[in-house]
Tab-separated table of C-alpha atoms in Angstrom:
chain	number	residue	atom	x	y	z
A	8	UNK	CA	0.000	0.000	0.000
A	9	UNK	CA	1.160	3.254	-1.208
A	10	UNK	CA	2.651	5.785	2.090
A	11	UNK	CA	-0.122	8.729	0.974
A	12	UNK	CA	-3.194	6.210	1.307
A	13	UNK	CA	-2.548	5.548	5.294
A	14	UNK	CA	-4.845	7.336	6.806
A	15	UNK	CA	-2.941	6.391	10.100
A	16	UNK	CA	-0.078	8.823	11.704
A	17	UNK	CA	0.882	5.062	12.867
A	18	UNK	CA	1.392	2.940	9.772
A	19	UNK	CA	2.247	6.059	7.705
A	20	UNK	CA	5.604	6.321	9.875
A	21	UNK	CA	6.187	2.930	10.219
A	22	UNK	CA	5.969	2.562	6.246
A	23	UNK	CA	8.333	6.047	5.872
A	24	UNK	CA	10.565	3.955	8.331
A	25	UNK	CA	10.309	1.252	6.523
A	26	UNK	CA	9.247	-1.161	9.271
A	27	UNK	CA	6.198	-2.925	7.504
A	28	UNK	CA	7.309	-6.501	6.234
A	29	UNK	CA	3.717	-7.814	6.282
A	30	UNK	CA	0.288	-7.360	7.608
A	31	UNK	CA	-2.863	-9.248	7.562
A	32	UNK	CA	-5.059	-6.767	6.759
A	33	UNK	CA	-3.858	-2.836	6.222
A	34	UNK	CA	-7.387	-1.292	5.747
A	35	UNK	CA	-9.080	-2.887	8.782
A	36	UNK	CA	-5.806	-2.060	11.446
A	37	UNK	CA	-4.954	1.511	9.605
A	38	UNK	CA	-8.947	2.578	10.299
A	39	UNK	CA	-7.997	1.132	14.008
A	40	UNK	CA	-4.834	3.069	14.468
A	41	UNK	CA	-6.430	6.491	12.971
A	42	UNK	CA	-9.094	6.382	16.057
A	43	UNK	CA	-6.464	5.759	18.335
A	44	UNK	CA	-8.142	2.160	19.093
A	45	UNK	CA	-5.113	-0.003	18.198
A	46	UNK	CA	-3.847	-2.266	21.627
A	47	UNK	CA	-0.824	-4.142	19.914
A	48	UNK	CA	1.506	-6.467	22.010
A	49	UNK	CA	4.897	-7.918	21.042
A	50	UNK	CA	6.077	-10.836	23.173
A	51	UNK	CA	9.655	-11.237	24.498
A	52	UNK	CA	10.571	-14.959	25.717
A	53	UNK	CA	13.036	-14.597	28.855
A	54	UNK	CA	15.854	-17.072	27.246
A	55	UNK	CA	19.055	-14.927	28.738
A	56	UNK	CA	19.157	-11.765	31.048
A	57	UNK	CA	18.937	-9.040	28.866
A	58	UNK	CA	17.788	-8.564	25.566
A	59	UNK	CA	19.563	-7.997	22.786
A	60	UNK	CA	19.877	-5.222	19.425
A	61	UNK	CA	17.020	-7.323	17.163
A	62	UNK	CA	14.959	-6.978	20.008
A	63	UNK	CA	15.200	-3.366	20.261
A	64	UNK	CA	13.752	-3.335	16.770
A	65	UNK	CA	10.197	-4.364	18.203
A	66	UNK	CA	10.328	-2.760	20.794
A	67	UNK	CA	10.386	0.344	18.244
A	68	UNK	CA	7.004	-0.710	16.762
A	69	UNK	CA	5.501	-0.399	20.257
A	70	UNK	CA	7.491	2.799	20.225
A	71	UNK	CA	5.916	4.496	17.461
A	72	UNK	CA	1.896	2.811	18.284
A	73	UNK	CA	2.520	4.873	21.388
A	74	UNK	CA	4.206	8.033	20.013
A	75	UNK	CA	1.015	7.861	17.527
A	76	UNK	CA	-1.862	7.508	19.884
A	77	UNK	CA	-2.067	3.996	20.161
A	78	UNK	CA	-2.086	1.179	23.363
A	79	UNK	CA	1.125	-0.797	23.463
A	80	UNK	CA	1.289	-4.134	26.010
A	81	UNK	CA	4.571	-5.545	26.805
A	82	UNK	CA	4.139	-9.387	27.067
A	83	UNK	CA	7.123	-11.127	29.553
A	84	UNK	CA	7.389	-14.824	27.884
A	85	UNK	CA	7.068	-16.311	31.978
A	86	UNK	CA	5.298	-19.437	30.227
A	87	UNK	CA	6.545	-19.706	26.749
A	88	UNK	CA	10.312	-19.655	27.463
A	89	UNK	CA	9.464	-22.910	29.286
A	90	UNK	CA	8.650	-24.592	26.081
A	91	UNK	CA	10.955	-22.886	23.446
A	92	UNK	CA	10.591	-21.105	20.387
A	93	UNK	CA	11.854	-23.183	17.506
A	94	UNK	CA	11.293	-20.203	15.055
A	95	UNK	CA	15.386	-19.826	13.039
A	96	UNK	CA	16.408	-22.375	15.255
A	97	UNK	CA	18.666	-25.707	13.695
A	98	UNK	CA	18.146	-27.111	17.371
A	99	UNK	CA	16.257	-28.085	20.132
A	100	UNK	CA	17.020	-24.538	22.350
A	101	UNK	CA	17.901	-25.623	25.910
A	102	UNK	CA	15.402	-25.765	28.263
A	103	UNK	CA	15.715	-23.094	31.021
A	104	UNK	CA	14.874	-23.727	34.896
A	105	UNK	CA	11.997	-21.675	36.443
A	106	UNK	CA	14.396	-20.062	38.462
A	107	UNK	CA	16.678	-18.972	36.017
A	108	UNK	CA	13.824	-17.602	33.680
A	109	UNK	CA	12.659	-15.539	36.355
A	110	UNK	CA	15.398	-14.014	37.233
A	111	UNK	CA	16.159	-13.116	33.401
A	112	UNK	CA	12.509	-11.502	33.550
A	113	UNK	CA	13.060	-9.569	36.225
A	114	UNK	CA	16.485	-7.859	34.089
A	115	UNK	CA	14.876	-7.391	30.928
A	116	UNK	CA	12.104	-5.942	31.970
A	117	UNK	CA	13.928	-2.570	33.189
A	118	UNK	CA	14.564	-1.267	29.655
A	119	UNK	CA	11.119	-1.222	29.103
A	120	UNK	CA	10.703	1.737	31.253
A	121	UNK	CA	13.284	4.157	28.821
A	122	UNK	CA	11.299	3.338	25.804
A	123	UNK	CA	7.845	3.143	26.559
A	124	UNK	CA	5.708	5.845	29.197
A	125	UNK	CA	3.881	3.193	31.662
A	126	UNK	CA	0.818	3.460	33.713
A	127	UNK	CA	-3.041	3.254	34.271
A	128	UNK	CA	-4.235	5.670	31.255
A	129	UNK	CA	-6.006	4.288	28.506
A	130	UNK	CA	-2.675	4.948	26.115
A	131	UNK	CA	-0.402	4.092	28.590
A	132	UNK	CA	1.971	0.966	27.798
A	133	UNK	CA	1.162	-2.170	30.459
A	134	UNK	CA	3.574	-5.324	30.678
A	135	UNK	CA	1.592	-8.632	31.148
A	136	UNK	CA	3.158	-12.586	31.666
A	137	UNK	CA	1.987	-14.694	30.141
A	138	UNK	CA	2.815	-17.783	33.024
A	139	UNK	CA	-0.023	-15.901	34.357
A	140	UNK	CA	-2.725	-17.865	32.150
A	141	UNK	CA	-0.303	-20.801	30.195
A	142	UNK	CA	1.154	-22.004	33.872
A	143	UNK	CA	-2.252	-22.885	35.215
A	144	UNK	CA	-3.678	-24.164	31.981
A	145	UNK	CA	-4.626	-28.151	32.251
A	146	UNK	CA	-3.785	-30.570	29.981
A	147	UNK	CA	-7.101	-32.031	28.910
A	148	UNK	CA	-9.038	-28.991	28.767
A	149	UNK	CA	-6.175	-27.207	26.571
A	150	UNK	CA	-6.178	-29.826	24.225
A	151	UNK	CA	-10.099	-30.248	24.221
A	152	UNK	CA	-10.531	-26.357	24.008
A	153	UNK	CA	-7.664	-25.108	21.972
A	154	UNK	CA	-5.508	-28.040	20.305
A	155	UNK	CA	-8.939	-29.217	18.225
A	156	UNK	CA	-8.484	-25.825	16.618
A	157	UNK	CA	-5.135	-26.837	15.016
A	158	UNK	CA	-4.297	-28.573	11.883
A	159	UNK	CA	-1.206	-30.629	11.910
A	160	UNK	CA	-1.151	-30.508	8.223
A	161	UNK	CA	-0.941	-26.501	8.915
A	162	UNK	CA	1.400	-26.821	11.117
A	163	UNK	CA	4.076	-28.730	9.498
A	164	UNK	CA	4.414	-25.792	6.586
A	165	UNK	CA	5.144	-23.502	8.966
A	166	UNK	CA	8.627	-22.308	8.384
A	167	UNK	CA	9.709	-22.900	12.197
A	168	UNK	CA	8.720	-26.369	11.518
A	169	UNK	CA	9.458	-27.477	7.834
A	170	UNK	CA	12.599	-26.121	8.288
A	171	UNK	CA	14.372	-27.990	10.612
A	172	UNK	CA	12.432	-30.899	9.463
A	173	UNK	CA	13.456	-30.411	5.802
A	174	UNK	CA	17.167	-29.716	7.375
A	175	UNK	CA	16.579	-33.166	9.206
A	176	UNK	CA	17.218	-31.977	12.563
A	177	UNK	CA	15.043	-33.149	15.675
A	178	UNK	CA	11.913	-31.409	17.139
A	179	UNK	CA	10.757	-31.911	20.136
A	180	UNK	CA	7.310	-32.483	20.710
A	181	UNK	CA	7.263	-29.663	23.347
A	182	UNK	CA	8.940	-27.211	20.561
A	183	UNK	CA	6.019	-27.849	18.279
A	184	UNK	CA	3.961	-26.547	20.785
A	185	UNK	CA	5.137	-23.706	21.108
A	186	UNK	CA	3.105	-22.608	17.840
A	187	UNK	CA	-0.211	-23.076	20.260
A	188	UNK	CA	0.951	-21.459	23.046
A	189	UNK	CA	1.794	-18.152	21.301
A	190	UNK	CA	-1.689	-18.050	19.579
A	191	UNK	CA	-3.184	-18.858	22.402
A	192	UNK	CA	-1.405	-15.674	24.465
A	193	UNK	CA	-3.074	-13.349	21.403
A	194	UNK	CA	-6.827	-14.679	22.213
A	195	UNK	CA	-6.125	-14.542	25.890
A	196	UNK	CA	-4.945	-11.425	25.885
A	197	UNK	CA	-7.460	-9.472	23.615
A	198	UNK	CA	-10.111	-11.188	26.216
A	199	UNK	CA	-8.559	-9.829	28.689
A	200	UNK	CA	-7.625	-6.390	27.451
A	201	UNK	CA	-9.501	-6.318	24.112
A	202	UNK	CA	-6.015	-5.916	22.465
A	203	UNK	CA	-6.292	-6.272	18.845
A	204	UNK	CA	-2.564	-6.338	17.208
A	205	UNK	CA	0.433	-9.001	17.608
A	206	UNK	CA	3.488	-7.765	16.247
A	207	UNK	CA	6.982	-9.214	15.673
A	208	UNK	CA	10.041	-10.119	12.976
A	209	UNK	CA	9.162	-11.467	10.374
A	210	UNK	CA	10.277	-14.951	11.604
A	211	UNK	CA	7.382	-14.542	13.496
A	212	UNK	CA	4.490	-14.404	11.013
A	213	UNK	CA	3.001	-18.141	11.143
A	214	UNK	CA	2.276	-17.682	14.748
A	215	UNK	CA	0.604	-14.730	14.704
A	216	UNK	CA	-1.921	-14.992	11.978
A	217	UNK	CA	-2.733	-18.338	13.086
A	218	UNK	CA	-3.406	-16.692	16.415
A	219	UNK	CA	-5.513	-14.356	14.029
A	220	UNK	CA	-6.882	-17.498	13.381
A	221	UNK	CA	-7.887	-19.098	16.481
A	222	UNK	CA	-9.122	-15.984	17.693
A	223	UNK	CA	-11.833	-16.216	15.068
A	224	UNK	CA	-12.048	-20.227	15.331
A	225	UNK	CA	-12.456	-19.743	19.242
A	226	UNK	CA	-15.540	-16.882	18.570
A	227	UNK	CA	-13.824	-14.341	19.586
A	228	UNK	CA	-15.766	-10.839	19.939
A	229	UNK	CA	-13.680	-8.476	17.996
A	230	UNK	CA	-11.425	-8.639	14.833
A	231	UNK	CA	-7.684	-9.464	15.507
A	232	UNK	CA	-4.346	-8.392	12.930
A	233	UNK	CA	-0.950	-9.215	12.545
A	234	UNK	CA	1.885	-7.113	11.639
A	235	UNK	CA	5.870	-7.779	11.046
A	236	UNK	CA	8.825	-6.158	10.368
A	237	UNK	CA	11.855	-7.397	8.395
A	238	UNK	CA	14.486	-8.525	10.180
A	239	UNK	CA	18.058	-7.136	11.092
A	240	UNK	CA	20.585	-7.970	8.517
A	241	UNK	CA	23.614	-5.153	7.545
A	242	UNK	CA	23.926	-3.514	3.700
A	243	UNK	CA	26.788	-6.204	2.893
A	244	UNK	CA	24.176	-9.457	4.013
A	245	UNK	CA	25.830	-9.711	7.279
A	246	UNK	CA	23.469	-10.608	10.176
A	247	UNK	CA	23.856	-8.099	12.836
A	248	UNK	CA	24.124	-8.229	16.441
A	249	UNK	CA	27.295	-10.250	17.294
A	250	UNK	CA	30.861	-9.017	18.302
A	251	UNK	CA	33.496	-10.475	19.875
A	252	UNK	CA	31.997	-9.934	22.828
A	253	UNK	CA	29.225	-11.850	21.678
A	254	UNK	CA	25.839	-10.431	21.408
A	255	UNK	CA	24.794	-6.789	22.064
A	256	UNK	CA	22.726	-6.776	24.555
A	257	UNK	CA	20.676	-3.669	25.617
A	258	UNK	CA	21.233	-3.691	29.364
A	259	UNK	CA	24.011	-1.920	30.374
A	260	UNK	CA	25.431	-4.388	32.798
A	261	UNK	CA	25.520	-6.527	29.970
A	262	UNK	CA	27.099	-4.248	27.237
A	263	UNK	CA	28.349	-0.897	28.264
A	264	UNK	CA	27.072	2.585	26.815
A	265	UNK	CA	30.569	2.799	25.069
A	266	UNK	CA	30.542	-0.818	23.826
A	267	UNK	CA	27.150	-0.084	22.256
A	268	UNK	CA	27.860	3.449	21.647
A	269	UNK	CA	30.954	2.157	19.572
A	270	UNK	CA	28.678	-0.737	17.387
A	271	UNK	CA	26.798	2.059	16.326
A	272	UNK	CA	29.243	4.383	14.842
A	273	UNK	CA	31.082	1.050	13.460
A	274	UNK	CA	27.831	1.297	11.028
A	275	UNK	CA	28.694	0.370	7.517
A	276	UNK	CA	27.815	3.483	5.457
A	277	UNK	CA	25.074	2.500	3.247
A	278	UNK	CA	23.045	1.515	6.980
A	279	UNK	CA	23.097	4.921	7.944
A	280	UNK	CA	20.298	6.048	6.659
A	281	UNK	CA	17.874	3.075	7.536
A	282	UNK	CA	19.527	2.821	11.168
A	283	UNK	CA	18.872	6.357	11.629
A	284	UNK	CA	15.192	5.281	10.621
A	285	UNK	CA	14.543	2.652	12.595
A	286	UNK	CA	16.490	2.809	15.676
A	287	UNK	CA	16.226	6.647	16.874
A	288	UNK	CA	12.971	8.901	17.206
A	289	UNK	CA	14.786	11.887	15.353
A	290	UNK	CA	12.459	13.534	12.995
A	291	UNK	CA	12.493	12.205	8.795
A	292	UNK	CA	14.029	15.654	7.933
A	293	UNK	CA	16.936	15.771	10.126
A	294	UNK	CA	17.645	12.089	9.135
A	295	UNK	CA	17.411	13.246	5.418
A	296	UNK	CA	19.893	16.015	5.950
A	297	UNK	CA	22.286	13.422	7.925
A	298	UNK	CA	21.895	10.881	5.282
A	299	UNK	CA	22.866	13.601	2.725
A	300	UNK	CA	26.507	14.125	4.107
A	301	UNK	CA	29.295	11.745	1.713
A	302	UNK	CA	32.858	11.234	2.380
A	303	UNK	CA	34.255	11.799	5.841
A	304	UNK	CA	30.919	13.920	6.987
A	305	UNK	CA	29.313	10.233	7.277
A	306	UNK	CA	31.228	10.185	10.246
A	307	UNK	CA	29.183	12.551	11.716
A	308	UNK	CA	25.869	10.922	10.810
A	309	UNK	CA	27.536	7.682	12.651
A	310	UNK	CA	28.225	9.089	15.689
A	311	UNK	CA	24.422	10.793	15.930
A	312	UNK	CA	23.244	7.458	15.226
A	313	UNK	CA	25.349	6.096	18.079
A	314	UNK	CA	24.409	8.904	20.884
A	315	UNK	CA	20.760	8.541	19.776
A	316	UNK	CA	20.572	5.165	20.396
A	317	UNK	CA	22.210	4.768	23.120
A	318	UNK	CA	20.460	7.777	24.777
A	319	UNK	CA	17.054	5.880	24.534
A	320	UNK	CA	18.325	2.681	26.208
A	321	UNK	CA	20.857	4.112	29.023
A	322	UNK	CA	20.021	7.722	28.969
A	323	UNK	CA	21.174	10.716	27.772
A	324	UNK	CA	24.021	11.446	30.277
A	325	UNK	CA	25.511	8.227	28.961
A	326	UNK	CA	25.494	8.311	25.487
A	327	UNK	CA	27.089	11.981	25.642
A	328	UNK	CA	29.998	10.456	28.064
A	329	UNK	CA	30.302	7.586	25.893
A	330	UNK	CA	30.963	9.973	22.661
A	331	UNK	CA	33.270	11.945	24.522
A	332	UNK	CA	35.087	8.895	25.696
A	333	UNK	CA	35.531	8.105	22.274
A	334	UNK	CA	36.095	11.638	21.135
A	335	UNK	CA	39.257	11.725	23.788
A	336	UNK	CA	40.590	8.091	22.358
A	337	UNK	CA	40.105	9.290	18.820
A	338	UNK	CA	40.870	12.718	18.300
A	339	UNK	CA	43.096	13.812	21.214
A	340	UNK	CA	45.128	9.596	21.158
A	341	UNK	CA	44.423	9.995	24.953
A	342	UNK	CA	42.967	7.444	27.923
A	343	UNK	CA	40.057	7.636	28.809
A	344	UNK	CA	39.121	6.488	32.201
A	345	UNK	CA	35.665	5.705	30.597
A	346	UNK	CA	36.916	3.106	28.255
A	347	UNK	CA	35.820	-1.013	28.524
A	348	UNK	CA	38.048	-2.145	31.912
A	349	UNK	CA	38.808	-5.524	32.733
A	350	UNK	CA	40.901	-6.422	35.608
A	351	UNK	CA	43.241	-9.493	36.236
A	352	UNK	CA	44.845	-10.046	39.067
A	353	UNK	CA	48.382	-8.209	39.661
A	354	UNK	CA	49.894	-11.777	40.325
A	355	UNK	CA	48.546	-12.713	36.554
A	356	UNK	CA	50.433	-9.312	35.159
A	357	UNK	CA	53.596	-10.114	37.514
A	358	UNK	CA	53.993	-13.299	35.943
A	359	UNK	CA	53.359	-12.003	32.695
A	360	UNK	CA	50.035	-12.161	30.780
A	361	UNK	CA	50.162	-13.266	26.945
A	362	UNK	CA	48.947	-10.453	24.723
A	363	UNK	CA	46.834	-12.818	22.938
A	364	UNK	CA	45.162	-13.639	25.828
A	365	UNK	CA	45.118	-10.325	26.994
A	366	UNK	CA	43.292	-9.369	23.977
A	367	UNK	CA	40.403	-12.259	24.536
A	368	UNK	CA	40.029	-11.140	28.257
A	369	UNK	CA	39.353	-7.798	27.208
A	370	UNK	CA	36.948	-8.601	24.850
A	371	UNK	CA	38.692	-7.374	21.300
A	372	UNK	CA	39.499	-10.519	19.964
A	373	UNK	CA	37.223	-13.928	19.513
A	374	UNK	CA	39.867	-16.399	20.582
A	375	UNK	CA	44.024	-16.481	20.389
A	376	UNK	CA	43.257	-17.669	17.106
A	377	UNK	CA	41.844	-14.047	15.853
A	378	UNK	CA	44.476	-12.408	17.933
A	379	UNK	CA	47.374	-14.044	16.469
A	380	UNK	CA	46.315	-13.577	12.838
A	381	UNK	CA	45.615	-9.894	13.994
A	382	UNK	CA	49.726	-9.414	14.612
A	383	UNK	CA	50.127	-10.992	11.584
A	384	UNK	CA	48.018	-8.111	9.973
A	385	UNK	CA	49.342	-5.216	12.266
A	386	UNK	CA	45.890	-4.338	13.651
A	387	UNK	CA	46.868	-5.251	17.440
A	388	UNK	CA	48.614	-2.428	19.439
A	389	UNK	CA	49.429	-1.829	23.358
A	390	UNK	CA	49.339	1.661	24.374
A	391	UNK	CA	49.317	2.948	20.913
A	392	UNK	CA	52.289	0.917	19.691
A	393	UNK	CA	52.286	-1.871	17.301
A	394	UNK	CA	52.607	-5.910	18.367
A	395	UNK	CA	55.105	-7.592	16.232
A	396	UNK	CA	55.393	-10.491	18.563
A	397	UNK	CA	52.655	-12.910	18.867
A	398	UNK	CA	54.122	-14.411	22.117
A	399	UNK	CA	54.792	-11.233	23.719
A	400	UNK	CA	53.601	-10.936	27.709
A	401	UNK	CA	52.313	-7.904	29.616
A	402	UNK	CA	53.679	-7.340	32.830
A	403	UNK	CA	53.896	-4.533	35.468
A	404	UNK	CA	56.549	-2.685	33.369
A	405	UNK	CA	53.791	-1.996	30.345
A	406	UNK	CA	51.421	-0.194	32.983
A	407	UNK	CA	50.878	3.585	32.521
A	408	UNK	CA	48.864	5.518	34.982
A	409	UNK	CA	47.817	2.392	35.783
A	410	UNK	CA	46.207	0.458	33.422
A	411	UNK	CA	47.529	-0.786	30.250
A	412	UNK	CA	45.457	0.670	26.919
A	413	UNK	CA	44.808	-2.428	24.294
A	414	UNK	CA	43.554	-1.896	20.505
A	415	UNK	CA	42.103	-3.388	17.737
A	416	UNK	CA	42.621	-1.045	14.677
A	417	UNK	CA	41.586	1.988	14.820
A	418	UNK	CA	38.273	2.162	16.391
A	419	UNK	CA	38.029	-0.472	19.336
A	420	UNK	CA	39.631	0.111	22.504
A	421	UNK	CA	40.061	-1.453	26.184
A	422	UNK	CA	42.018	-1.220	29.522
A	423	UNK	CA	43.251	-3.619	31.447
A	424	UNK	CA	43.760	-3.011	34.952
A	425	UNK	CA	45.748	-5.122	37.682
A	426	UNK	CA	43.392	-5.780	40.995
């Protein structure tokens, strides 16, 4: 559907955005969404302790339905992060223990609060569990009352299905489950709170239009849509999100302002744009003007990007000392006390730590592997000067005001720090 025939402040930005992937029905939701009477939830499974950048990408749609007039509901996977989503998956995902998927509820659900404005107004966003209703269900009357509703057939050309079983890899029968759970949350909660919307990544689109579905197999009173998003992948193909960190998470205890303040102005050029779209709130003509700038000016359209983002998920105060951080390391060659730390024990350094190994600890490198074939390229450097030697040690005698300033090319940075 062409941008000018939204009638909808809400899907008129997220098309501008370019967030729409697919929806089930655009006239029915877009009439919704112009009265203000879209309530949309996305649902985030509590599989580690803090969620991560493609996350952060729904959590935009609910964003913009609130920034547009709109209800968003955040829904805490309590229930269906006990069964597993086998959506992109080549595996059976390990099965995590009550405990530990309540205590990775209770983490995520802090960054909530710096995206979303929650409360008891009719616009305001609400977080709901879904262990609330799925926990207490019983067997018989699940399968009596919901399972008849599902097709088998159906089921097995879903992609989270026909996938793995085309790529002969085991399903277990609690995985294939996990399709009726998640349609069941939609019809639960539009009982409940007479939400309307379920939207996701595109990965996600079997389950929620046949929770579209049962909500109309199960007589439910009012219409329900489905909308996704594409997901996250970088100009060049590459899928985003991973470092050699790992993954970059959005709490901060996880992956520091300037660790996540840094991915962002490592954007590949041709992302600017689009990132600038999808990730920040700044308004279409500013990003026009930014994505306008060529040669070294894209620099400068980076490092917005960077402060933006990071200033909706930690705060303003840290994005700002994260950029200067890196304006110190860059432009003035200085240390910054606000650079990624790690400490190792002064007994480690006396003895003398291998650089290699220094580099893994710190997070710049993968493995000793990645580190050694970085000397071998000259990208590896302690306090500014170049390692030649791939069994070189750090000891006391490389310290300088203390710490000991590691780098991987040009742009990525760390101290290290005897304890």
């Amino acid at each position: 559907m062409a941008m000018a025939t939204y009638k909808s402040d809400f899907l008129r930005t997220l098309d501008e955005r370019g967030f729409i992937h697919q929806c089930s029905d655009f006239d029915g939701l877009d009439a919704l969404a112009a009265k203000g009477e879209a309530i949309a939830y996305v649902g985030y499974d509590c599989t580690a302790p803090s969620l991560h950048i493609g996350h952060h990408l729904t959590m935009m749609l609910l964003y913009w339905l609130q920034q547009t007039g709109n209800k968003p509901i955040v829904l805490m996977g309590g229930g269906t992060t006990r069964v597993g989503d086998p959506s992109g998956r080549d595996e059976t995902r390990a099965l995590r223990s009550i405990e530990e998927i309540d205590a990775n509820k209770a983490t995520i659900k802090g960054v909530f609060a710096k995206v979303l404005n929650f409360g008891d107004g009719p616009k305001d966003a609400i977080m709901m569990d879904n262990a609330e209703w799925l926990v207490e269900l019983k067997w018989i009357d699940m399968l009596r009352d919901v399972g008849r509703h599902f097709s088998v057939n159906r089921m097995l050309t879903m992609d989270s299905v026909k996938l793995r079983l085309e790529r002969e890899q085991e399903m277990s029968f609690i995985e294939f489950n996990y399709m009726v759970a998640q349609s069941y949350d939609f019809v639960e909660i539009a009982k409940r709170t007479g939400c309307n919307l379920q939207m996701g990544g595109s990965d996600q689109w079997g389950n929620i239009v046949t929770g579209v579905d049962l909500g109309r197999r199960m007589g439910l009173g009012h219409q329900l849509y489905a909308l996704t998003t594409p997901l996250l992948t970088t100009a060049s193909g590459a899928k985003m999100g991973k470092t050699a960190k790992g993954a970059v998470w959005l709490n901060e205890d996880q992956f520091s302002s300037y660790d996540l303040w840094q991915y962002w102005r490592n954007t590949e050029d041709a992302d600017v744009e689009r990132f600038l779209k999808k990730f920040t709130a700044l308004p279409m003509a500013e990003i026009a003007r930014l994505a306008k700038l060529g040669g070294t000016e894209i620099n400068e359209a980076k490092k917005v990007l960077a402060t933006e983002v990071v200033a909706m998920l930690h705060g303003r105060a840290k994005a700002e000392a994260a950029a200067e951080t890196a304006r110190k390391t860059f432009e003035q060659g200085v240390v910054a006390d606000d650079l990624p730390t790690v400490t190792v024990a002064r007994a480690e350094l006396d003895g003398g730590l291998p650089v290699l190994s220094a580099f893994v600890k710190a997070g710049l490198a993968a493995s000793n592997g990645e580190a050694k074939r970085a000397v071998a390229n000259n990208a590896l450097s302690v306090n500014d000067k170049r390692v030649t030697d791939d069994k070189a040690k750090l000891t006391s005698a490389d310290l300088a005001d203390g710490v000991i300033k590691l780098s991987f090319g040009k742009k990525r940075h760390a101290l290290i720090r005897p304890e």
